Coordinates of C-alpha atoms in Angstrom, one line a residue:
M1 CA -32.9 2.4 -254.2
I2 CA -31.2 1.7 -257.7
L3 CA -34.6 3.0 -259.6
F4 CA -34.6 6.1 -257.2
A5 CA -30.9 6.5 -257.9
I6 CA -31.5 6.4 -261.7
F7 CA -34.7 8.5 -261.4
L8 CA -32.6 11.2 -259.2
G9 CA -29.9 11.3 -261.7
M10 CA -32.2 11.8 -264.8
I11 CA -33.9 15.1 -262.9
A12 CA -30.2 16.3 -261.9
L13 CA -28.7 15.8 -265.4
A14 CA -32.0 17.7 -266.9
A15 CA -31.5 20.4 -264.2
S16 CA -27.8 20.6 -265.2
A17 CA -28.9 20.9 -268.8
V18 CA -31.6 23.5 -268.3
F19 CA -29.2 25.5 -266.3
S20 CA -26.2 25.5 -268.5
G21 CA -28.3 25.9 -271.7
S22 CA -30.3 28.7 -270.5
E23 CA -26.7 30.8 -269.6
I24 CA -26.0 30.8 -273.3
G25 CA -29.6 31.7 -274.6
F26 CA -29.8 34.4 -272.1
Y27 CA -26.9 36.3 -273.5
R28 CA -27.9 35.5 -277.2
V29 CA -31.5 36.9 -276.9
P30 CA -31.3 40.3 -278.5
R31 CA -32.2 43.0 -275.9
I32 CA -34.4 44.7 -278.7
R33 CA -36.4 41.9 -279.1
L34 CA -37.0 41.7 -275.5
K35 CA -38.0 45.0 -275.2
L36 CA -40.5 44.9 -278.5
D37 CA -42.2 41.6 -277.0
A38 CA -42.2 43.6 -273.4
L39 CA -44.2 46.3 -275.0
D40 CA -46.7 44.1 -276.8
G41 CA -47.6 42.6 -273.3
D42 CA -45.3 39.3 -273.4
R43 CA -44.9 38.6 -269.7
T44 CA -42.2 36.0 -270.3
A45 CA -40.4 38.9 -272.4
R46 CA -41.2 41.2 -269.4
Y47 CA -39.4 38.7 -267.3
Y48 CA -36.6 38.3 -269.0
L49 CA -36.2 42.0 -269.7
W50 CA -36.3 42.5 -266.1
L51 CA -33.5 39.7 -265.5
A52 CA -31.4 41.5 -268.4
N53 CA -31.4 44.5 -266.3
N54 CA -30.2 42.6 -263.5
P55 CA -28.0 40.2 -264.7
A56 CA -26.6 39.3 -261.3
F57 CA -29.8 37.7 -260.4
F58 CA -29.6 35.5 -263.2
V59 CA -26.0 34.6 -262.8
A60 CA -26.5 33.7 -259.4
T61 CA -29.5 31.4 -260.3
V62 CA -27.8 29.5 -262.7
L63 CA -24.8 28.9 -260.7
V64 CA -26.6 27.5 -257.7
G65 CA -29.0 25.9 -259.8
N66 CA -26.0 24.2 -261.5
N67 CA -24.3 23.5 -258.3
I68 CA -27.2 21.9 -256.8
A69 CA -27.8 19.8 -259.8
N70 CA -24.3 18.5 -260.0
N71 CA -24.4 17.7 -256.3
L72 CA -27.7 15.6 -256.5
I73 CA -25.8 14.0 -259.7
S74 CA -23.1 12.7 -257.4
M75 CA -25.2 11.7 -254.7
A76 CA -27.5 9.8 -257.5
T77 CA -24.1 8.2 -258.2
V78 CA -23.0 7.1 -254.9
L79 CA -26.5 5.6 -254.5
F80 CA -26.6 3.5 -257.6
V81 CA -23.1 2.1 -256.7
Q82 CA -24.5 1.1 -253.3
G83 CA -27.3 -0.6 -255.0
V84 CA -25.4 -2.4 -257.7
F85 CA -22.3 -3.7 -255.9
P86 CA -22.1 -5.6 -252.9
V87 CA -21.2 -4.3 -249.6
E88 CA -17.8 -5.2 -249.4
Y89 CA -17.3 -3.0 -252.8
H90 CA -18.2 -0.1 -251.2
G91 CA -15.7 2.7 -250.8
F92 CA -14.0 5.9 -252.1
V93 CA -12.4 4.5 -254.8
M94 CA -15.4 2.8 -256.2
E95 CA -17.1 6.0 -255.8
L96 CA -14.3 8.0 -257.4
A97 CA -14.2 5.4 -260.3
S98 CA -17.9 5.8 -260.8
S99 CA -17.7 9.6 -261.0
L100 CA -14.9 9.5 -263.6
L101 CA -16.7 7.3 -265.6
L102 CA -20.1 9.4 -265.5
A103 CA -17.7 12.5 -266.3
P104 CA -17.8 12.7 -269.8
F105 CA -21.8 11.6 -270.1
L106 CA -22.3 14.6 -267.9
F107 CA -20.2 16.9 -269.9
I108 CA -22.1 16.3 -273.2
Y109 CA -25.6 15.8 -272.0
G110 CA -25.2 17.9 -269.4
E111 CA -23.1 21.0 -270.6
L112 CA -22.0 20.9 -274.5
F113 CA -25.3 19.7 -276.1
P114 CA -27.6 22.2 -274.0
K115 CA -25.5 24.9 -274.8
Y116 CA -24.9 24.2 -278.6
I117 CA -29.1 24.1 -279.2
F118 CA -29.7 27.0 -277.1
L119 CA -26.8 29.0 -279.1
H120 CA -28.7 28.2 -282.4
A121 CA -32.2 28.9 -281.1
P122 CA -32.2 30.7 -277.6
N123 CA -35.7 32.2 -278.0
R124 CA -37.3 29.1 -278.6
F125 CA -36.1 27.3 -275.7
L126 CA -36.1 30.1 -273.4
R127 CA -39.8 30.3 -274.0
L128 CA -40.3 26.8 -274.1
L129 CA -38.2 26.6 -270.4
S130 CA -39.6 29.7 -269.2
P131 CA -42.1 28.0 -266.5
I132 CA -38.9 26.1 -264.8
L133 CA -36.7 29.1 -264.7
I134 CA -39.1 31.0 -263.4
F135 CA -40.0 28.8 -260.4
C136 CA -36.4 27.9 -260.0
F137 CA -35.7 31.5 -259.9
V138 CA -38.8 32.2 -257.0
L139 CA -37.4 28.5 -255.2
L140 CA -33.6 30.3 -255.2
L141 CA -34.5 33.8 -254.5
P142 CA -33.1 33.7 -250.8
L143 CA -29.9 32.4 -251.9
T144 CA -29.7 34.9 -255.0
S145 CA -30.4 37.3 -252.7
L146 CA -27.5 36.8 -250.6
L147 CA -24.9 36.4 -253.7
W148 CA -26.6 39.5 -255.1
L149 CA -25.7 41.5 -251.7
L150 CA -22.3 39.6 -251.8
N151 CA -22.0 40.7 -255.3
R152 CA -22.8 44.6 -254.9
L153 CA -20.3 44.7 -251.8
V154 CA -17.3 43.5 -253.6
F155 CA -18.1 45.5 -256.7
R156 CA -18.5 48.3 -254.6
L157 CA -15.0 47.8 -252.9
F158 CA -13.0 46.5 -255.4
G159 CA -14.6 46.3 -258.9
R160 CA -17.0 48.0 -261.6
S161 CA -20.3 49.4 -261.2
R162 CA -23.5 47.4 -262.2
E163 CA -24.0 50.2 -264.8
Y164 CA -20.7 49.4 -266.2
I165 CA -21.6 45.8 -266.6
Q166 CA -25.0 46.6 -268.3
L167 CA -23.3 48.8 -270.8
T168 CA -20.3 46.1 -271.5
L169 CA -23.2 43.4 -272.2
A170 CA -25.3 45.9 -274.3
R171 CA -22.1 46.5 -276.6
N172 CA -21.2 43.0 -277.0
E173 CA -24.8 42.5 -278.0
L174 CA -24.8 45.2 -280.4
G175 CA -21.3 44.3 -281.8
R176 CA -23.1 40.6 -282.7
A177 CA -25.7 42.5 -284.3
F178 CA -22.9 44.6 -286.5
D179 CA -20.8 41.6 -287.2
E180 CA -24.2 39.7 -288.3
G181 CA -25.2 42.7 -290.4
R182 CA -21.6 42.9 -292.2
E183 CA -21.7 39.1 -292.6
A184 CA -25.3 39.3 -294.2
G185 CA -23.7 42.3 -296.9
V186 CA -25.8 45.0 -294.7
L187 CA -23.0 46.7 -293.5
A188 CA -19.8 47.9 -294.8
V189 CA -16.6 47.5 -293.5
S190 CA -16.3 51.4 -292.8
Q191 CA -19.5 51.4 -290.9
R192 CA -17.9 48.6 -288.9
R193 CA -15.0 50.7 -288.0
L194 CA -17.3 53.5 -287.4
A195 CA -19.4 52.1 -284.8
D196 CA -16.0 50.4 -283.1
G197 CA -14.9 54.2 -282.9
V198 CA -18.4 55.3 -281.7
F199 CA -18.3 52.9 -279.0
D200 CA -14.8 53.6 -277.9
A201 CA -15.2 57.2 -278.0
A202 CA -18.6 57.0 -275.7
S203 CA -16.4 56.3 -272.8
Q204 CA -13.7 59.2 -273.0
K205 CA -13.6 62.8 -272.0
V206 CA -12.5 65.3 -274.3
R207 CA -10.1 67.1 -271.2
D208 CA -8.0 64.0 -272.4
M209 CA -7.6 65.3 -275.8
V210 CA -6.9 68.7 -275.3
V211 CA -3.9 70.3 -277.1
P212 CA -2.3 72.8 -274.7
F213 CA -2.2 76.3 -276.2
S214 CA 1.7 76.4 -275.4
Q215 CA 2.0 74.1 -278.0
F216 CA 0.9 76.7 -280.6
P217 CA 2.8 79.7 -281.7
V218 CA 1.9 83.2 -280.4
I219 CA -0.1 84.9 -282.8
G220 CA -2.0 88.3 -282.3
A221 CA -4.5 90.1 -284.0
D222 CA -2.2 92.6 -285.3
T223 CA 0.0 89.8 -286.9
S224 CA 0.6 89.9 -290.9
R225 CA -1.0 87.7 -292.7
E226 CA 2.1 86.7 -294.4
E227 CA 3.9 86.0 -291.0
I228 CA 0.9 83.8 -290.1
L229 CA 0.8 81.8 -293.7
E230 CA 4.7 80.9 -292.8
C231 CA 4.0 80.0 -289.6
A232 CA 1.2 77.5 -290.5
R233 CA 3.6 76.2 -293.7
S234 CA 6.9 75.6 -291.2
R235 CA 4.1 73.5 -288.6
R236 CA 1.7 72.1 -291.3
L237 CA -1.4 73.6 -289.6
D238 CA -4.2 74.4 -291.0
E239 CA -5.9 76.5 -288.4
L240 CA -3.5 78.7 -285.5
P241 CA -5.3 80.2 -282.7
V242 CA -5.2 84.1 -282.1
F243 CA -4.2 85.7 -279.0
H244 CA -5.1 89.2 -277.3
G245 CA -1.8 89.3 -274.8
E246 CA -1.8 85.6 -273.2
T247 CA -5.9 85.4 -273.8
P248 CA -7.1 83.1 -276.9
I249 CA -9.9 85.4 -278.7
G250 CA -10.4 82.8 -281.7
Y251 CA -8.8 81.3 -284.7
V252 CA -7.8 81.8 -288.2
R253 CA -7.4 79.4 -291.0
A254 CA -4.9 79.3 -293.8
I255 CA -7.3 79.0 -296.3
D256 CA -9.0 81.9 -295.7
L257 CA -5.7 83.5 -295.3
E258 CA -4.7 82.4 -299.0
L259 CA -8.2 83.4 -300.5
A260 CA -7.9 87.1 -298.8
A261 CA -4.5 87.4 -300.6
L262 CA -6.0 86.2 -303.8
A263 CA -8.8 88.8 -303.8
S264 CA -6.4 91.4 -302.8
V265 CA -8.1 92.5 -299.2
S266 CA -6.4 95.2 -297.7
H267 CA -4.5 94.7 -294.4
E268 CA -6.2 97.0 -292.5
D269 CA -9.5 95.2 -292.7
G270 CA -7.5 92.7 -290.3
L271 CA -7.7 89.0 -289.8
P272 CA -10.6 86.8 -290.3
I273 CA -10.8 85.7 -286.9
R274 CA -13.5 82.8 -286.4
D275 CA -15.0 81.9 -282.9
F276 CA -13.9 79.1 -280.8
V277 CA -16.5 76.4 -280.2
E278 CA -16.9 76.3 -276.5
I279 CA -16.3 73.1 -275.2
D280 CA -16.8 71.8 -271.6
D281 CA -14.1 69.4 -270.6
D282 CA -16.3 66.5 -269.4
Y283 CA -18.2 66.4 -273.1
S284 CA -17.6 63.0 -274.5
P285 CA -16.2 63.0 -277.8
L286 CA -19.5 62.4 -279.5
A287 CA -21.1 65.7 -278.1
A288 CA -18.3 67.7 -279.0
M289 CA -18.6 66.5 -282.7
A290 CA -21.8 67.6 -282.7
L291 CA -21.1 70.8 -281.7
F292 CA -18.6 70.9 -284.2
Q293 CA -20.9 69.9 -287.1
S294 CA -23.7 72.0 -286.0
T295 CA -21.4 75.1 -285.8
R296 CA -19.3 74.2 -289.2
E297 CA -16.1 75.2 -287.3
S298 CA -12.6 73.4 -286.9
L299 CA -11.2 74.4 -283.4
G300 CA -12.7 74.2 -279.7
C301 CA -12.1 75.8 -277.2
V302 CA -12.2 73.3 -274.0
V303 CA -13.4 74.9 -270.7
E304 CA -12.8 73.5 -267.4
Q305 CA -16.0 73.2 -265.5
G306 CA -16.7 75.9 -262.4
K307 CA -13.6 77.5 -263.1
N308 CA -14.8 79.3 -266.7
V309 CA -10.8 79.0 -267.8
C310 CA -10.0 78.0 -271.2
I311 CA -7.2 75.0 -271.0
G312 CA -6.3 74.1 -274.4
V313 CA -7.8 73.6 -278.0
L314 CA -9.7 70.4 -279.4
H315 CA -9.6 70.0 -283.2
S316 CA -12.7 68.2 -284.9
D317 CA -9.8 66.6 -287.2
R318 CA -8.9 64.5 -284.0
L319 CA -12.5 63.5 -283.3
R320 CA -13.1 62.7 -286.8
D321 CA -9.8 60.1 -286.7
L322 CA -10.9 58.7 -283.5
L323 CA -14.5 57.6 -284.9
M324 CA -13.2 56.5 -288.1
K325 CA -10.1 54.9 -286.4
C326 CA -9.0 51.5 -288.6

């Protein structure tokens, strides 16, 4: 029984090391590399790519496998104590003491050391142990499927969607890649800030950045250039919306008015009114910035979907500040 207990404990310790290390290695392998290898016909990469797209199955497999391995280690410890010590020394205290003595050894060689080596060489060890992980995945599939269904139910009731989790993992992966690029001198600090701004802007909508028309002075098409320039100076604005009654019809730039005054353009020619960029209120800041760049305009009129009503103004500078945040 002693030899069986030792054999069972070594097998369980190896299984705990595999599951603990593969958990770190799985999240360290770049998704881009998995996709490229999968496109080349690599079956192992296709397997890990499928798990990367369905992380709940991988997490459930690791958790169930690790729990089974730890229970087997506890069982092996009890069997070893029963085989080594006489019957009168058997009991709860002896089994608890042996478990406490074994805990540091299990923590180092079953948790800490595997995580360390997988952290530094994730692709190599995941490929080396892929047959074992695939076998365990298939073997534990009935249990992991139940956990997956429970996970979906909990997230549907209380939490985030699966797509949100995948996007978060992808963002963390890209963040690590950018950090490595900055440390290697490939990316500048400003480029890293831009990447952070893009990440933050991707989850927002322009409706949250709208400035209501009520915060702007009422300027009509018949307002004189001098009045508009005075208003722009007092409010420190470079662009001002122009109204026809209560309807916004466009905007004027202070610089255009200054140039018109220097060129002695007649007031009878009217104001140099520029067209708004029409932006749907469910657009992301990135999509709105693309519109500003393509039209080379500065102000956009945010239109509420379904009602075709302009609810406010969006300035390109606000989007630029968001993307280039410090």
